[in-house]
Amino acid sequence: MRVPQLRRLRRNQAIRDWLSQTHLKAEDFILPYFIVGGRKLRQPIKSLPGIARLSIDNLLADIEAAGGIKAVLLFGIPDAKDCRGAQAYKGKGVVQRAVGAVKKRFPGLIVITDVCLCGYTTDGHCGLIKGGLVDNEATVKILARVALSHARAGADFVAPSAMMDGQVRAIRENLDRAGFNHTGIFSYSAKYASGFYGPFREAVGSAPTLQFGDRRAEQMDYRNSDEALREIGQDIDEGADIAMVKPALAYLDIIYRAKQKFNIPVAAYNVSAEYALVKKLAENDSTKEKELALEVLTAIKRAGADLVITYFAKEAIRWIK
Ligand code: PBG
């Protein structure tokens, strides 16, 4: 009996490259940005090394300098918060102004906007509170207004992330009614209640202000996976164009199942603590960082993701050139 020689196919770099099955490309990546009002601002986020909150002028400069970025996901940090999240749907709100400026300067760049209330409410919840709980129906109505304000500003896709039932339908109907049939919905369909969002909450200031409760009544329980498929299926029925799984690295099985079951583009969000973890492990060693990050991003794509939202997007595009 001859021993099978699987190692023949790994003998050198040329053979390994020749036979490799998963390839990263610039189009795979979406870069998140945190935007603040004002000018010339760059506020580093301690728990997200290398990432800063930017004012719109610096956002434009950063996109320009990055070169090669194909898509961005914008989060706004309003100057003031209130109990209804009213800053979230202001025509001249920070995200709305950022979208306008970005689309004007980079018309070919795909602009996606996060649609949620957590960064805009004083209590830090993703929706409006009634009797100590997030009120689904009232929240969905506000989210539809927020999404329309982003579409009016020129967003290509709106990305609802509040995990309210019926949010995709409400947004789709509101967009269509106002003539924004062409604006897409990039839904955070399978979003888990995760400890891996920690640094993000520092970035948008939604953690210190979460005055009571947590998000476990809205976001999914990480012990479940069938539920993720129900969430995605429902979002597709309601009109989602792209479905997202979030987080990504600890949820590769969910990405895999989603891609096997549904034939729409699947995105995965490699979230803040997943990024911070790699940064920490690499200890400012850029070779190590590149190795670790590319392994993570490739794994997410290998699992089935068509798109990856990652704070490494700029570097990744440079590394794969
Ligand atoms: C909510 C939102 C969150 C993230 C993206 N959108 C946080 C949350 O649900 O608490 C997390 C992203 C990350 O951790 O990188 N609008």
mmCIF file of C-alpha atoms and ligand atoms in Angstrom:
data_model
loop_
_atom_site.group_PDB
_atom_site.id
_atom_site.type_symbol
_atom_site.label_atom_id
_atom_site.label_comp_id
_atom_site.label_asym_id
_atom_site.label_seq_id
_atom_site.Cartn_x
_atom_site.Cartn_y
_atom_site.Cartn_z
ATOM 1 C CA MET A 1 0.000 0.000 0.000
ATOM 2 C CA ARG A 2 1.386 3.358 -0.979
ATOM 3 C CA VAL A 3 0.964 6.241 1.456
ATOM 4 C CA PRO A 4 -0.979 9.102 -0.173
ATOM 5 C CA GLN A 5 1.344 12.058 -0.614
ATOM 6 C CA LEU A 6 -0.871 15.062 0.090
ATOM 7 C CA ARG A 7 2.199 17.133 0.793
ATOM 8 C CA ARG A 8 3.121 17.043 -2.911
ATOM 9 C CA LEU A 9 0.504 19.760 -3.390
ATOM 10 C CA ARG A 10 2.079 21.984 -0.747
ATOM 11 C CA ARG A 11 5.689 21.549 -1.720
ATOM 12 C CA ASN A 12 6.488 25.166 -2.576
ATOM 13 C CA GLN A 13 4.919 28.610 -2.729
ATOM 14 C CA ALA A 14 4.276 28.472 -6.479
ATOM 15 C CA ILE A 15 2.304 25.244 -6.165
ATOM 16 C CA ARG A 16 0.432 26.502 -3.109
ATOM 17 C CA ASP A 17 -0.552 29.749 -4.859
ATOM 18 C CA TRP A 18 -1.512 27.849 -7.999
ATOM 19 C CA LEU A 19 -3.930 25.603 -6.102
ATOM 20 C CA SER A 20 -5.288 28.060 -3.523
ATOM 21 C CA GLN A 21 -9.076 28.206 -3.418
ATOM 22 C CA THR A 22 -9.846 31.442 -1.575
ATOM 23 C CA HIS A 23 -8.715 34.798 -2.899
ATOM 24 C CA LEU A 24 -9.182 38.177 -1.300
ATOM 25 C CA LYS A 25 -9.823 41.198 -3.496
ATOM 26 C CA ALA A 26 -10.348 44.901 -2.848
ATOM 27 C CA GLU A 27 -14.078 44.601 -3.615
ATOM 28 C CA ASP A 28 -14.530 42.203 -0.696
ATOM 29 C CA PHE A 29 -13.906 44.843 1.944
ATOM 30 C CA ILE A 30 -16.086 47.487 3.547
ATOM 31 C CA LEU A 31 -14.410 50.028 5.827
ATOM 32 C CA PRO A 32 -16.373 51.419 8.805
ATOM 33 C CA TYR A 33 -15.955 55.099 9.714
ATOM 34 C CA PHE A 34 -17.086 57.041 12.780
ATOM 35 C CA ILE A 35 -18.037 60.614 11.947
ATOM 36 C CA VAL A 36 -18.296 63.641 14.209
ATOM 37 C CA GLY A 37 -19.416 67.212 13.530
ATOM 38 C CA GLY A 38 -16.916 70.060 13.482
ATOM 39 C CA ARG A 39 -13.725 70.464 11.479
ATOM 40 C CA LYS A 40 -10.212 69.116 11.453
ATOM 41 C CA LEU A 41 -11.047 66.561 14.125
ATOM 42 C CA ARG A 42 -9.306 63.228 14.529
ATOM 43 C CA GLN A 43 -10.127 61.628 17.866
ATOM 44 C CA PRO A 44 -8.279 58.332 18.329
ATOM 45 C CA ILE A 45 -10.329 55.545 19.907
ATOM 46 C CA LYS A 46 -8.227 53.936 22.623
ATOM 47 C CA SER A 47 -9.733 50.478 22.411
ATOM 48 C CA LEU A 48 -9.583 50.461 18.581
ATOM 49 C CA PRO A 49 -5.903 51.119 17.829
ATOM 50 C CA GLY A 50 -5.407 52.870 14.505
ATOM 51 C CA ILE A 51 -9.047 53.996 14.248
ATOM 52 C CA ALA A 52 -10.268 57.510 15.032
ATOM 53 C CA ARG A 53 -13.476 59.467 14.967
ATOM 54 C CA LEU A 54 -13.168 61.901 12.080
ATOM 55 C CA SER A 55 -14.837 65.126 11.090
ATOM 56 C CA ILE A 56 -16.101 65.203 7.508
ATOM 57 C CA ASP A 57 -13.066 67.032 6.064
ATOM 58 C CA ASN A 58 -10.744 64.414 7.571
ATOM 59 C CA LEU A 59 -13.051 61.614 6.399
ATOM 60 C CA LEU A 60 -12.640 62.801 2.810
ATOM 61 C CA ALA A 61 -8.871 63.107 3.244
ATOM 62 C CA ASP A 62 -8.665 59.628 4.741
ATOM 63 C CA ILE A 63 -10.619 57.997 1.907
ATOM 64 C CA GLU A 64 -8.438 59.825 -0.598
ATOM 65 C CA ALA A 65 -5.221 58.722 1.133
ATOM 66 C CA ALA A 66 -6.430 55.133 1.509
ATOM 67 C CA GLY A 67 -6.867 54.756 -2.245
ATOM 68 C CA GLY A 68 -8.560 51.633 -3.571
ATOM 69 C CA ILE A 69 -11.348 51.426 -0.996
ATOM 70 C CA LYS A 70 -14.570 50.389 -2.749
ATOM 71 C CA ALA A 71 -17.153 50.679 0.011
ATOM 72 C CA VAL A 72 -17.579 52.412 3.364
ATOM 73 C CA LEU A 73 -20.008 51.995 6.257
ATOM 74 C CA LEU A 74 -20.730 55.255 8.052
ATOM 75 C CA PHE A 75 -21.660 55.727 11.715
ATOM 76 C CA GLY A 76 -22.600 59.166 12.985
ATOM 77 C CA ILE A 77 -21.868 60.511 16.431
ATOM 78 C CA PRO A 78 -24.323 63.360 17.020
ATOM 79 C CA ASP A 79 -23.485 66.491 18.985
ATOM 80 C CA ALA A 80 -26.444 65.858 21.276
ATOM 81 C CA LYS A 81 -28.580 62.871 22.257
ATOM 82 C CA ASP A 82 -32.211 62.753 23.429
ATOM 83 C CA CYS A 83 -34.741 60.131 24.438
ATOM 84 C CA ARG A 84 -36.205 59.870 20.906
ATOM 85 C CA GLY A 85 -32.988 59.832 18.904
ATOM 86 C CA ALA A 86 -34.194 62.830 16.882
ATOM 87 C CA GLN A 87 -30.672 63.668 15.653
ATOM 88 C CA ALA A 88 -30.695 60.390 13.736
ATOM 89 C CA TYR A 89 -33.129 61.567 11.044
ATOM 90 C CA LYS A 90 -32.220 65.253 10.768
ATOM 91 C CA GLY A 91 -31.694 66.245 7.154
ATOM 92 C CA LYS A 92 -28.496 68.037 8.135
ATOM 93 C CA GLY A 93 -27.355 65.458 10.692
ATOM 94 C CA VAL A 94 -23.728 64.412 10.764
ATOM 95 C CA VAL A 95 -24.200 61.192 8.753
ATOM 96 C CA GLN A 96 -26.462 62.860 6.209
ATOM 97 C CA ARG A 97 -23.866 65.599 5.628
ATOM 98 C CA ALA A 98 -21.061 63.038 5.468
ATOM 99 C CA VAL A 99 -22.905 60.965 2.867
ATOM 100 C CA GLY A 100 -23.495 64.036 0.703
ATOM 101 C CA ALA A 101 -19.848 65.090 0.916
ATOM 102 C CA VAL A 102 -18.485 61.602 0.210
ATOM 103 C CA LYS A 103 -20.772 60.942 -2.764
ATOM 104 C CA LYS A 104 -19.936 64.347 -4.215
ATOM 105 C CA ARG A 105 -16.181 63.796 -3.967
ATOM 106 C CA PHE A 106 -16.148 60.030 -4.722
ATOM 107 C CA PRO A 107 -19.231 59.257 -6.818
ATOM 108 C CA GLY A 108 -18.119 55.690 -7.512
ATOM 109 C CA LEU A 109 -17.573 54.777 -3.874
ATOM 110 C CA ILE A 110 -20.361 52.640 -2.381
ATOM 111 C CA VAL A 111 -21.770 54.332 0.683
ATOM 112 C CA ILE A 112 -23.625 52.313 3.304
ATOM 113 C CA THR A 113 -25.092 53.903 6.434
ATOM 114 C CA ASP A 114 -25.795 52.307 9.800
ATOM 115 C CA VAL A 115 -29.459 52.755 10.729
ATOM 116 C CA CYS A 116 -29.912 52.472 14.473
ATOM 117 C CA LEU A 117 -30.740 54.671 17.446
ATOM 118 C CA CYS A 118 -28.162 53.457 19.974
ATOM 119 C CA GLY A 119 -25.704 56.265 19.235
ATOM 120 C CA TYR A 120 -28.495 58.862 19.344
ATOM 121 C CA THR A 121 -30.552 58.021 22.437
ATOM 122 C CA THR A 122 -29.615 59.196 25.923
ATOM 123 C CA ASP A 123 -30.230 55.734 27.381
ATOM 124 C CA GLY A 124 -28.092 54.085 24.677
ATOM 125 C CA HIS A 125 -30.737 51.588 23.584
ATOM 126 C CA CYS A 126 -31.285 50.769 19.914
ATOM 127 C CA GLY A 127 -34.914 51.853 20.053
ATOM 128 C CA LEU A 128 -37.518 53.833 21.945
ATOM 129 C CA ILE A 129 -38.311 52.709 25.469
ATOM 130 C CA LYS A 130 -41.841 52.161 26.710
ATOM 131 C CA GLY A 131 -42.446 50.615 30.128
ATOM 132 C CA GLY A 132 -38.782 49.674 30.492
ATOM 133 C CA LEU A 133 -38.667 47.760 27.189
ATOM 134 C CA VAL A 134 -37.740 48.665 23.636
ATOM 135 C CA ASP A 135 -41.021 49.339 21.794
ATOM 136 C CA ASN A 136 -40.802 47.488 18.482
ATOM 137 C CA GLU A 137 -43.497 49.337 16.521
ATOM 138 C CA ALA A 138 -42.544 52.845 17.595
ATOM 139 C CA THR A 139 -38.877 52.089 16.887
ATOM 140 C CA VAL A 140 -39.522 50.662 13.443
ATOM 141 C CA LYS A 141 -41.337 53.882 12.442
ATOM 142 C CA ILE A 142 -38.359 55.998 13.509
ATOM 143 C CA LEU A 143 -35.878 53.677 11.782
ATOM 144 C CA ALA A 144 -37.839 54.078 8.542
ATOM 145 C CA ARG A 145 -37.484 57.864 8.877
ATOM 146 C CA VAL A 146 -33.763 57.557 9.595
ATOM 147 C CA ALA A 147 -33.259 55.321 6.555
ATOM 148 C CA LEU A 148 -35.137 57.733 4.288
ATOM 149 C CA SER A 149 -33.028 60.655 5.499
ATOM 150 C CA HIS A 150 -29.895 58.668 4.576
ATOM 151 C CA ALA A 151 -31.316 57.780 1.165
ATOM 152 C CA ARG A 152 -32.157 61.447 0.529
ATOM 153 C CA ALA A 153 -28.567 62.322 1.376
ATOM 154 C CA GLY A 154 -27.416 59.872 -1.306
ATOM 155 C CA ALA A 155 -26.626 56.596 0.493
ATOM 156 C CA ASP A 156 -26.437 53.600 -1.841
ATOM 157 C CA PHE A 157 -27.470 51.171 0.900
ATOM 158 C CA VAL A 158 -28.989 51.609 4.333
ATOM 159 C CA ALA A 159 -28.003 49.107 6.989
ATOM 160 C CA PRO A 160 -30.568 48.603 9.744
ATOM 161 C CA SER A 161 -28.864 47.203 12.845
ATOM 162 C CA ALA A 162 -31.432 47.536 15.629
ATOM 163 C CA MET A 163 -32.769 43.942 15.336
ATOM 164 C CA MET A 164 -36.412 45.089 15.444
ATOM 165 C CA ASP A 165 -38.962 42.779 13.844
ATOM 166 C CA GLY A 166 -40.345 44.230 10.641
ATOM 167 C CA GLN A 167 -37.664 46.933 10.314
ATOM 168 C CA VAL A 168 -36.680 45.884 6.801
ATOM 169 C CA ARG A 169 -40.287 45.948 5.541
ATOM 170 C CA ALA A 170 -40.976 49.325 7.132
ATOM 171 C CA ILE A 171 -37.802 50.784 5.635
ATOM 172 C CA ARG A 172 -38.466 49.304 2.184
ATOM 173 C CA GLU A 173 -42.010 50.679 2.131
ATOM 174 C CA ASN A 174 -40.929 54.113 3.283
ATOM 175 C CA LEU A 175 -38.115 54.278 0.710
ATOM 176 C CA ASP A 176 -40.395 53.140 -2.124
ATOM 177 C CA ARG A 177 -43.145 55.566 -1.157
ATOM 178 C CA ALA A 178 -40.675 58.446 -1.355
ATOM 179 C CA GLY A 179 -39.258 57.365 -4.721
ATOM 180 C CA PHE A 180 -36.101 55.685 -3.428
ATOM 181 C CA ASN A 181 -36.747 52.337 -5.028
ATOM 182 C CA HIS A 182 -33.100 52.180 -6.088
ATOM 183 C CA THR A 183 -31.695 52.512 -2.553
ATOM 184 C CA GLY A 184 -30.714 49.074 -1.275
ATOM 185 C CA ILE A 185 -31.105 47.460 2.146
ATOM 186 C CA PHE A 186 -28.002 45.898 3.626
ATOM 187 C CA SER A 187 -29.547 44.230 6.638
ATOM 188 C CA TYR A 188 -27.783 43.277 9.857
ATOM 189 C CA SER A 189 -29.989 40.179 9.734
ATOM 190 C CA ALA A 190 -28.239 37.780 12.084
ATOM 191 C CA LYS A 191 -26.796 40.007 14.755
ATOM 192 C CA TYR A 192 -25.824 38.350 18.005
ATOM 193 C CA ALA A 193 -25.730 39.809 21.508
ATOM 194 C CA SER A 194 -21.967 39.729 21.712
ATOM 195 C CA GLY A 195 -19.197 40.756 24.055
ATOM 196 C CA PHE A 196 -17.107 41.480 20.967
ATOM 197 C CA TYR A 197 -18.731 44.911 20.437
ATOM 198 C CA GLY A 198 -16.949 46.486 23.410
ATOM 199 C CA PRO A 199 -14.514 48.824 21.616
ATOM 200 C CA PHE A 200 -17.240 49.950 19.174
ATOM 201 C CA ARG A 201 -19.330 51.149 22.077
ATOM 202 C CA GLU A 202 -16.430 53.312 23.217
ATOM 203 C CA ALA A 203 -16.233 54.662 19.671
ATOM 204 C CA VAL A 204 -19.861 55.787 19.494
ATOM 205 C CA GLY A 205 -20.323 56.363 23.213
ATOM 206 C CA SER A 206 -23.261 53.979 23.476
ATOM 207 C CA ALA A 207 -21.934 51.857 26.348
ATOM 208 C CA PRO A 208 -21.439 54.339 29.166
ATOM 209 C CA THR A 209 -24.903 55.651 28.432
ATOM 210 C CA LEU A 210 -26.658 52.267 28.411
ATOM 211 C CA GLN A 211 -28.370 53.249 31.633
ATOM 212 C CA PHE A 212 -30.320 50.042 32.206
ATOM 213 C CA GLY A 213 -30.681 46.594 30.724
ATOM 214 C CA ASP A 214 -28.681 45.194 27.806
ATOM 215 C CA ARG A 215 -29.393 44.245 24.198
ATOM 216 C CA ARG A 216 -30.243 40.597 24.764
ATOM 217 C CA ALA A 217 -33.950 41.149 24.229
ATOM 218 C CA GLU A 218 -33.175 42.370 20.696
ATOM 219 C CA GLN A 219 -29.966 40.711 19.521
ATOM 220 C CA MET A 220 -29.642 36.937 19.144
ATOM 221 C CA ASP A 221 -28.533 34.400 21.729
ATOM 222 C CA TYR A 222 -25.165 32.960 20.718
ATOM 223 C CA ARG A 223 -26.282 29.471 21.694
ATOM 224 C CA ASN A 224 -28.591 29.435 18.654
ATOM 225 C CA SER A 225 -28.040 29.000 14.948
ATOM 226 C CA ASP A 226 -31.408 27.960 13.412
ATOM 227 C CA GLU A 227 -32.737 31.310 14.560
ATOM 228 C CA ALA A 228 -30.143 33.082 12.437
ATOM 229 C CA LEU A 229 -31.540 31.420 9.331
ATOM 230 C CA ARG A 230 -35.084 32.439 10.312
ATOM 231 C CA GLU A 231 -33.913 36.025 10.747
ATOM 232 C CA ILE A 232 -32.212 36.066 7.361
ATOM 233 C CA GLY A 233 -35.160 34.370 5.633
ATOM 234 C CA GLN A 234 -37.551 36.891 7.121
ATOM 235 C CA ASP A 235 -35.358 39.832 6.069
ATOM 236 C CA ILE A 236 -35.215 38.506 2.516
ATOM 237 C CA ASP A 237 -39.022 38.226 2.473
ATOM 238 C CA GLU A 238 -39.247 41.804 3.722
ATOM 239 C CA GLY A 239 -36.963 43.105 1.000
ATOM 240 C CA ALA A 240 -33.339 42.872 2.159
ATOM 241 C CA ASP A 241 -30.841 42.935 -0.729
ATOM 242 C CA ILE A 242 -27.790 41.841 1.258
ATOM 243 C CA ALA A 243 -27.807 39.880 4.536
ATOM 244 C CA MET A 244 -25.214 40.271 7.245
ATOM 245 C CA VAL A 245 -23.915 37.956 9.943
ATOM 246 C CA LYS A 246 -22.313 39.668 12.938
ATOM 247 C CA PRO A 247 -19.829 39.100 14.552
ATOM 248 C CA ALA A 248 -17.838 37.071 12.031
ATOM 249 C CA LEU A 249 -14.882 35.226 13.510
ATOM 250 C CA ALA A 250 -16.745 33.395 16.273
ATOM 251 C CA TYR A 251 -19.691 32.808 13.907
ATOM 252 C CA LEU A 252 -18.172 31.154 10.853
ATOM 253 C CA ASP A 253 -20.713 28.320 11.063
ATOM 254 C CA ILE A 254 -23.533 30.855 10.749
ATOM 255 C CA ILE A 255 -21.903 32.439 7.692
ATOM 256 C CA TYR A 256 -21.495 28.985 6.177
ATOM 257 C CA ARG A 257 -25.109 27.974 6.789
ATOM 258 C CA ALA A 258 -26.420 31.315 5.530
ATOM 259 C CA LYS A 259 -24.484 31.026 2.274
ATOM 260 C CA GLN A 260 -25.544 27.407 1.752
ATOM 261 C CA LYS A 261 -29.206 28.183 2.287
ATOM 262 C CA PHE A 262 -29.758 31.557 0.622
ATOM 263 C CA ASN A 263 -28.632 32.872 -2.702
ATOM 264 C CA ILE A 264 -28.237 36.527 -1.861
ATOM 265 C CA PRO A 265 -24.946 38.250 -1.075
ATOM 266 C CA VAL A 266 -23.840 37.481 2.480
ATOM 267 C CA ALA A 267 -21.724 39.981 4.379
ATOM 268 C CA ALA A 268 -19.897 39.346 7.639
ATOM 269 C CA TYR A 269 -18.891 42.012 10.171
ATOM 270 C CA ASN A 270 -15.464 41.352 11.654
ATOM 271 C CA VAL A 271 -16.328 43.449 14.711
ATOM 272 C CA SER A 272 -14.318 45.754 16.916
ATOM 273 C CA ALA A 273 -13.033 43.314 19.561
ATOM 274 C CA GLU A 274 -12.141 40.775 16.861
ATOM 275 C CA TYR A 275 -9.984 43.499 15.332
ATOM 276 C CA ALA A 276 -8.567 44.611 18.688
ATOM 277 C CA LEU A 277 -7.633 41.012 19.449
ATOM 278 C CA VAL A 278 -5.438 40.768 16.370
ATOM 279 C CA LYS A 279 -3.909 44.177 17.104
ATOM 280 C CA LYS A 280 -3.074 43.056 20.621
ATOM 281 C CA LEU A 281 -1.583 39.740 19.514
ATOM 282 C CA ALA A 282 0.542 41.430 16.856
ATOM 283 C CA GLU A 283 2.030 43.869 19.394
ATOM 284 C CA ASN A 284 2.894 46.522 16.807
ATOM 285 C CA ASP A 285 4.749 43.962 14.697
ATOM 286 C CA SER A 286 3.411 44.718 11.221
ATOM 287 C CA THR A 287 4.467 41.382 9.721
ATOM 288 C CA LYS A 288 2.651 39.490 12.448
ATOM 289 C CA GLU A 289 -0.350 41.764 12.079
ATOM 290 C CA LYS A 290 -0.528 41.141 8.355
ATOM 291 C CA GLU A 291 -0.295 37.381 8.826
ATOM 292 C CA LEU A 292 -2.972 37.235 11.498
ATOM 293 C CA ALA A 293 -5.355 39.633 9.800
ATOM 294 C CA LEU A 294 -5.119 37.948 6.408
ATOM 295 C CA GLU A 295 -5.733 34.562 8.005
ATOM 296 C CA VAL A 296 -8.861 35.884 9.748
ATOM 297 C CA LEU A 297 -10.194 37.665 6.650
ATOM 298 C CA THR A 298 -9.530 34.666 4.413
ATOM 299 C CA ALA A 299 -11.279 32.343 6.877
ATOM 300 C CA ILE A 300 -14.352 34.573 6.879
ATOM 301 C CA LYS A 301 -14.445 34.502 3.105
ATOM 302 C CA ARG A 302 -13.743 30.755 2.970
ATOM 303 C CA ALA A 303 -16.745 30.205 5.260
ATOM 304 C CA GLY A 304 -18.923 31.810 2.588
ATOM 305 C CA ALA A 305 -18.940 35.570 3.083
ATOM 306 C CA ASP A 306 -19.110 37.581 -0.140
ATOM 307 C CA LEU A 307 -18.261 40.790 1.696
ATOM 308 C CA VAL A 308 -16.335 41.525 4.882
ATOM 309 C CA ILE A 309 -16.770 44.644 6.982
ATOM 310 C CA THR A 310 -13.404 45.175 8.638
ATOM 311 C CA TYR A 311 -11.342 47.867 10.346
ATOM 312 C CA PHE A 312 -8.398 46.280 8.480
ATOM 313 C CA ALA A 313 -9.854 47.158 5.058
ATOM 314 C CA LYS A 314 -7.225 49.778 4.135
ATOM 315 C CA GLU A 315 -4.303 47.590 5.155
ATOM 316 C CA ALA A 316 -5.842 44.468 3.611
ATOM 317 C CA ILE A 317 -6.167 46.170 0.237
ATOM 318 C CA ARG A 318 -2.545 47.245 0.455
ATOM 319 C CA TRP A 319 -1.390 43.769 1.518
ATOM 320 C CA ILE A 320 -3.101 41.890 -1.311
ATOM 321 C CA LYS A 321 -1.960 44.220 -4.097
HETATM 322 C C1 PBG B 1 -25.383 49.102 16.602
HETATM 323 C C2 PBG B 1 -24.070 48.539 16.161
HETATM 324 C C3 PBG B 1 -23.116 47.944 16.972
HETATM 325 C C4 PBG B 1 -22.056 47.597 16.134
HETATM 326 C C5 PBG B 1 -22.385 47.991 14.849
HETATM 327 N N1 PBG B 1 -23.651 48.555 14.885
HETATM 328 C C6 PBG B 1 -23.056 47.763 18.416
HETATM 329 C C7 PBG B 1 -24.139 47.141 19.172
HETATM 330 O O1 PBG B 1 -25.055 46.524 18.638
HETATM 331 O O2 PBG B 1 -24.075 47.252 20.391
HETATM 332 C C8 PBG B 1 -20.799 46.908 16.573
HETATM 333 C C9 PBG B 1 -19.674 46.926 15.600
HETATM 334 C C10 PBG B 1 -18.364 46.553 16.166
HETATM 335 O O3 PBG B 1 -18.242 46.091 17.323
HETATM 336 O O4 PBG B 1 -17.381 46.717 15.443
HETATM 337 N N2 PBG B 1 -25.800 50.158 15.858
#
